[in-house]
N, CA, C and O atoms as a DFTB+ gen file, in Angstrom:
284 C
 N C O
     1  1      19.514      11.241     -63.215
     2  2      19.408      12.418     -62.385
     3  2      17.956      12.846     -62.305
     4  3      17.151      12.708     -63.226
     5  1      17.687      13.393     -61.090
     6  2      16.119      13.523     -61.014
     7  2      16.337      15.184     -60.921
     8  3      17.352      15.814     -60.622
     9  1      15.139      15.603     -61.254
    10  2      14.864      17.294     -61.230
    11  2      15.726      17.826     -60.294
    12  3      16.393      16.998     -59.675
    13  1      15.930      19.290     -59.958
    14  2      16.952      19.983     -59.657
    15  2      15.741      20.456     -57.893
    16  3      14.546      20.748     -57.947
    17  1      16.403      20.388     -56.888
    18  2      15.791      20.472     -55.981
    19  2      16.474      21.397     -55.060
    20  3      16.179      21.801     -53.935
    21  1      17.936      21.726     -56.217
    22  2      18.535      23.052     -55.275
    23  2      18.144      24.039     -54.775
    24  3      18.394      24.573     -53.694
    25  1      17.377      24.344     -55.755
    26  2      16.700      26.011     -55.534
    27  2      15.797      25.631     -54.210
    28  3      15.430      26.742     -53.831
    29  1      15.455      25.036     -53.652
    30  2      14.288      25.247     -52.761
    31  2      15.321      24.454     -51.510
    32  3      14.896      24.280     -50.368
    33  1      17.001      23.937     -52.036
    34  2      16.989      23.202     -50.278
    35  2      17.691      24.385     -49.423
    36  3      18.136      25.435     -49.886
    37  1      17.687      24.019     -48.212
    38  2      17.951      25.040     -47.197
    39  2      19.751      25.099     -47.275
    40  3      20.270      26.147     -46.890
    41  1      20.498      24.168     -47.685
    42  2      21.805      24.111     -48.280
    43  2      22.689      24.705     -49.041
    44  3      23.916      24.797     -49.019
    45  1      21.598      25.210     -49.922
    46  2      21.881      26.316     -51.085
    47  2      22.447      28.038     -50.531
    48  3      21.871      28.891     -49.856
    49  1      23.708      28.010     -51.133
    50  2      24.406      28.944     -50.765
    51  2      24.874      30.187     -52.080
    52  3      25.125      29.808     -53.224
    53  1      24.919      31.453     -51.730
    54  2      24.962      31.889     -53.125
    55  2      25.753      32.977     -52.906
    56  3      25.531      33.490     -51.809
    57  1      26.681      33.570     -53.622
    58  2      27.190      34.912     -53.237
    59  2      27.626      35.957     -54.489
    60  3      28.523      35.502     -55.199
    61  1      27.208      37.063     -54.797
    62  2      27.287      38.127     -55.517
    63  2      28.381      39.185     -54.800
    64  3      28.509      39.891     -53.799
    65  1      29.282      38.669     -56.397
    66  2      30.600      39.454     -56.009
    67  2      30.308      40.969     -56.772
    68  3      29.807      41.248     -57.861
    69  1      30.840      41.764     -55.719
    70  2      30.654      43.742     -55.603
    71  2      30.825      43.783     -57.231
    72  3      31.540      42.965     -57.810
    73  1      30.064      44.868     -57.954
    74  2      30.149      44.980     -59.162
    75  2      29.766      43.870     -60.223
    76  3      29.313      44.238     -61.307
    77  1      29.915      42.657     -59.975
    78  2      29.733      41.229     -60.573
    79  2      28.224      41.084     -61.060
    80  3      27.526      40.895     -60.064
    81  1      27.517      41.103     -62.146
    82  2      25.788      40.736     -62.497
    83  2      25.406      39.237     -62.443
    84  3      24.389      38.764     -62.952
    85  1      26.287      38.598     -61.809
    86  2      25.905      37.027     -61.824
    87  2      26.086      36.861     -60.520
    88  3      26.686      37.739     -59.901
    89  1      25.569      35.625     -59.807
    90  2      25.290      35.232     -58.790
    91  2      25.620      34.017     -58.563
    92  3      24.927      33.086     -58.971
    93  1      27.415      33.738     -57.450
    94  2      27.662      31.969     -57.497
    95  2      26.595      31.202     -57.033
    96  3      25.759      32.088     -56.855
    97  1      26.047      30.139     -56.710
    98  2      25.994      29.477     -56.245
    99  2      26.233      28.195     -55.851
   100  3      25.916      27.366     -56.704
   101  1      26.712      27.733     -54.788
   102  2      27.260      26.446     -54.343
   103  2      26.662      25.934     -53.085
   104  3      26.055      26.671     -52.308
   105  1      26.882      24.336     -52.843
   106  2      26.202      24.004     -51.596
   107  2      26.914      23.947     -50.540
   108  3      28.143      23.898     -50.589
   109  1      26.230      23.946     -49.437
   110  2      26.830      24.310     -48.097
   111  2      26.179      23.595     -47.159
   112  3      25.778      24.009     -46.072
   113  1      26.062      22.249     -47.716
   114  2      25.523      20.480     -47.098
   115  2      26.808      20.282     -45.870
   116  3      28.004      20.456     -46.104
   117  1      26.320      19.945     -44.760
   118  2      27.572      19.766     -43.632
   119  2      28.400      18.701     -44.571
   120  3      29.602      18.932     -44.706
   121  1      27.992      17.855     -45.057
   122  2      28.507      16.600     -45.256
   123  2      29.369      17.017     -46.611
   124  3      29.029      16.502     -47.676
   125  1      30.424      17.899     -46.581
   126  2      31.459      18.404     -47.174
   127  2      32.810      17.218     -47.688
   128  3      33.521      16.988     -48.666
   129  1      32.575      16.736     -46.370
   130  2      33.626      15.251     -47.301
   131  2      33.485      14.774     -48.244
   132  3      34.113      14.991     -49.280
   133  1      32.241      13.688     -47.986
   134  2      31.364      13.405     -49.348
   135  2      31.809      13.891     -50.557
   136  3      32.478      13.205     -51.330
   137  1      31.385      15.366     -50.833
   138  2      31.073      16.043     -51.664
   139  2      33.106      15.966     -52.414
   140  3      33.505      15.456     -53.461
   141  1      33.934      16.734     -51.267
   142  2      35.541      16.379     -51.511
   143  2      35.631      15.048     -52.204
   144  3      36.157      15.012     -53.316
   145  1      35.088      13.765     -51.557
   146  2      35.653      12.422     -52.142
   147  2      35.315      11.996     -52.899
   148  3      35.925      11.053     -53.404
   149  1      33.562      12.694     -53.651
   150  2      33.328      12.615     -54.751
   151  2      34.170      13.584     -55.767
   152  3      34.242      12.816     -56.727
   153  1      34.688      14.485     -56.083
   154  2      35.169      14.986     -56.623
   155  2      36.685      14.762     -56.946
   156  3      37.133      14.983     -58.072
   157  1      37.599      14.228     -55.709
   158  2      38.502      13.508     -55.794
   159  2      38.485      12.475     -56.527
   160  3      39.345      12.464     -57.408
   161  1      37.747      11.528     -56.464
   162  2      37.311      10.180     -57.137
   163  2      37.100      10.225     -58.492
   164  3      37.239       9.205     -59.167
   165  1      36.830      11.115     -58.902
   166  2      36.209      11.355     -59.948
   167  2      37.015      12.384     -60.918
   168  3      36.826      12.442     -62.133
   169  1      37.724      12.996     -60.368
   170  2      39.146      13.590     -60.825
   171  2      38.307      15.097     -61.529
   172  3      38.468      15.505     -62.679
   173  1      37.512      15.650     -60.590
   174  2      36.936      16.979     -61.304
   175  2      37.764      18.132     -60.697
   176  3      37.891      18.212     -59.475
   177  1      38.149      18.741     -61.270
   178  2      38.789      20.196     -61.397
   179  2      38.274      21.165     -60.792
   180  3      39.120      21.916     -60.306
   181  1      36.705      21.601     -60.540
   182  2      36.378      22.339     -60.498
   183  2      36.232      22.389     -59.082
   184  3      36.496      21.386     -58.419
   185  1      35.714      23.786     -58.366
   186  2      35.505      24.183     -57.029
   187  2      34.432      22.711     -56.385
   188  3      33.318      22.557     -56.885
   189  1      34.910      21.786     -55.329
   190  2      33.939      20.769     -54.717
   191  2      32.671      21.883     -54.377
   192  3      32.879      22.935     -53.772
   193  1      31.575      21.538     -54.783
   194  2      30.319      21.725     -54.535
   195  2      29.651      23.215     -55.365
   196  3      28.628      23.875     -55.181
   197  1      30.552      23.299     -56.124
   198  2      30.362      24.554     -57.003
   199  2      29.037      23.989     -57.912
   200  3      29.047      22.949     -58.570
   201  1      27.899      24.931     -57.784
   202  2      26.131      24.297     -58.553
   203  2      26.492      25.012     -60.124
   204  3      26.273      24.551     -61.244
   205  1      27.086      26.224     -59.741
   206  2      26.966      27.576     -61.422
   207  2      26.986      28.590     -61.199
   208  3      27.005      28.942     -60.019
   209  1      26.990      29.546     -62.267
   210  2      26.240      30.541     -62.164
   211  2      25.013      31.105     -62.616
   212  3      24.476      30.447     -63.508
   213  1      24.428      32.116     -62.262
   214  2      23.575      32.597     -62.629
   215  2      23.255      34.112     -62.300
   216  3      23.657      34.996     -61.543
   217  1      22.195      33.895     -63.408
   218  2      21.910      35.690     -63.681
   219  2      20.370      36.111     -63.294
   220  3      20.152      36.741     -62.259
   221  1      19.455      35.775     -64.069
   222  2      17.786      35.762     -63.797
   223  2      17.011      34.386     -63.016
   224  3      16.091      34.264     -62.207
   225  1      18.004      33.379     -63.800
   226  2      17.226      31.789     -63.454
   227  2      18.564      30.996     -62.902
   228  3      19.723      31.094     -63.306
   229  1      18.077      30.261     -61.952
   230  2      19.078      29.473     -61.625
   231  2      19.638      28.381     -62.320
   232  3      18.923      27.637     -62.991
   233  1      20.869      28.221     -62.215
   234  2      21.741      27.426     -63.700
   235  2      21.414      26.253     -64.094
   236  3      21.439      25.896     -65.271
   237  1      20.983      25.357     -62.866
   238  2      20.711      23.767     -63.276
   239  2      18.906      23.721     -63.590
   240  3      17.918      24.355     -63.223
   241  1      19.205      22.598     -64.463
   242  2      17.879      21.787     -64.494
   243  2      17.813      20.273     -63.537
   244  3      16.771      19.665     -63.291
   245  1      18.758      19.999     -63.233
   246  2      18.460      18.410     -62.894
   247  2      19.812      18.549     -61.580
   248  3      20.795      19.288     -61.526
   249  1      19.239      17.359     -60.534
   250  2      20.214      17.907     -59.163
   251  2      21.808      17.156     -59.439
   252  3      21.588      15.981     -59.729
   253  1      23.064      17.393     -59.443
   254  2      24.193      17.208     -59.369
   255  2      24.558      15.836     -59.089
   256  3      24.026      15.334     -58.099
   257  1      25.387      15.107     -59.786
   258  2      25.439      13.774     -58.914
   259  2      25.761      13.073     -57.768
   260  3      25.531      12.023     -57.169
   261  1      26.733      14.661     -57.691
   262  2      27.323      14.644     -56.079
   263  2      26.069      14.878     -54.983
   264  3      26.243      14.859     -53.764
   265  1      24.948      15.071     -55.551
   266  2      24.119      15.787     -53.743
   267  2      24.682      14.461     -52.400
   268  3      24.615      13.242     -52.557
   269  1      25.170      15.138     -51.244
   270  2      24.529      14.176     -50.617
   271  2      23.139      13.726     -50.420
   272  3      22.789      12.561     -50.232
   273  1      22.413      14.722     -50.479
   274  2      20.856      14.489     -50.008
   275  2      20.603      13.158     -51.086
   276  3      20.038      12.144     -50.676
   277  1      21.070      13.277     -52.458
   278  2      20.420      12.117     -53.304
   279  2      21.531      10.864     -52.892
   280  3      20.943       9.882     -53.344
   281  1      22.168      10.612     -52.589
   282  2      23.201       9.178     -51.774
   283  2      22.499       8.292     -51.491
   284  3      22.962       7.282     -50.960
């Protein structure tokens, strides 16, 4: 995995729920299939394209294996 390049792509999507001190963020890459058939494939549980959360700093250090951008 190479450095985390979320924070700066234009993809990066984030939303702060009312009352909530953390901040989701997830990607919002058109190429949403991908991201589904990696996660299917791979048998992960969690929300497809879900990055973390965060509070002051953003959650990752290194970019996801799913990016499309890294494919």
């Amino acid at each position: 995995m190479s450095k985390c390049m979320c924070i700066s792509c234009e993809c990066l999507r984030s939303h702060k729920r009312l009352g909530n001190t953390r901040t989701e963020y997830y990607c919002g890459h058109e190429n949403q299939r991908y991201i589904d058939a990696y996660y299917r494939q791979k048998k992960i549980q969690s929300m497809p394209g879900f990055i973390g959360f965060g509070k002051a700093e953003f959650p990752r250090k290194t970019t996801p294996k799913w990016c499309p951008k890294e494919k």
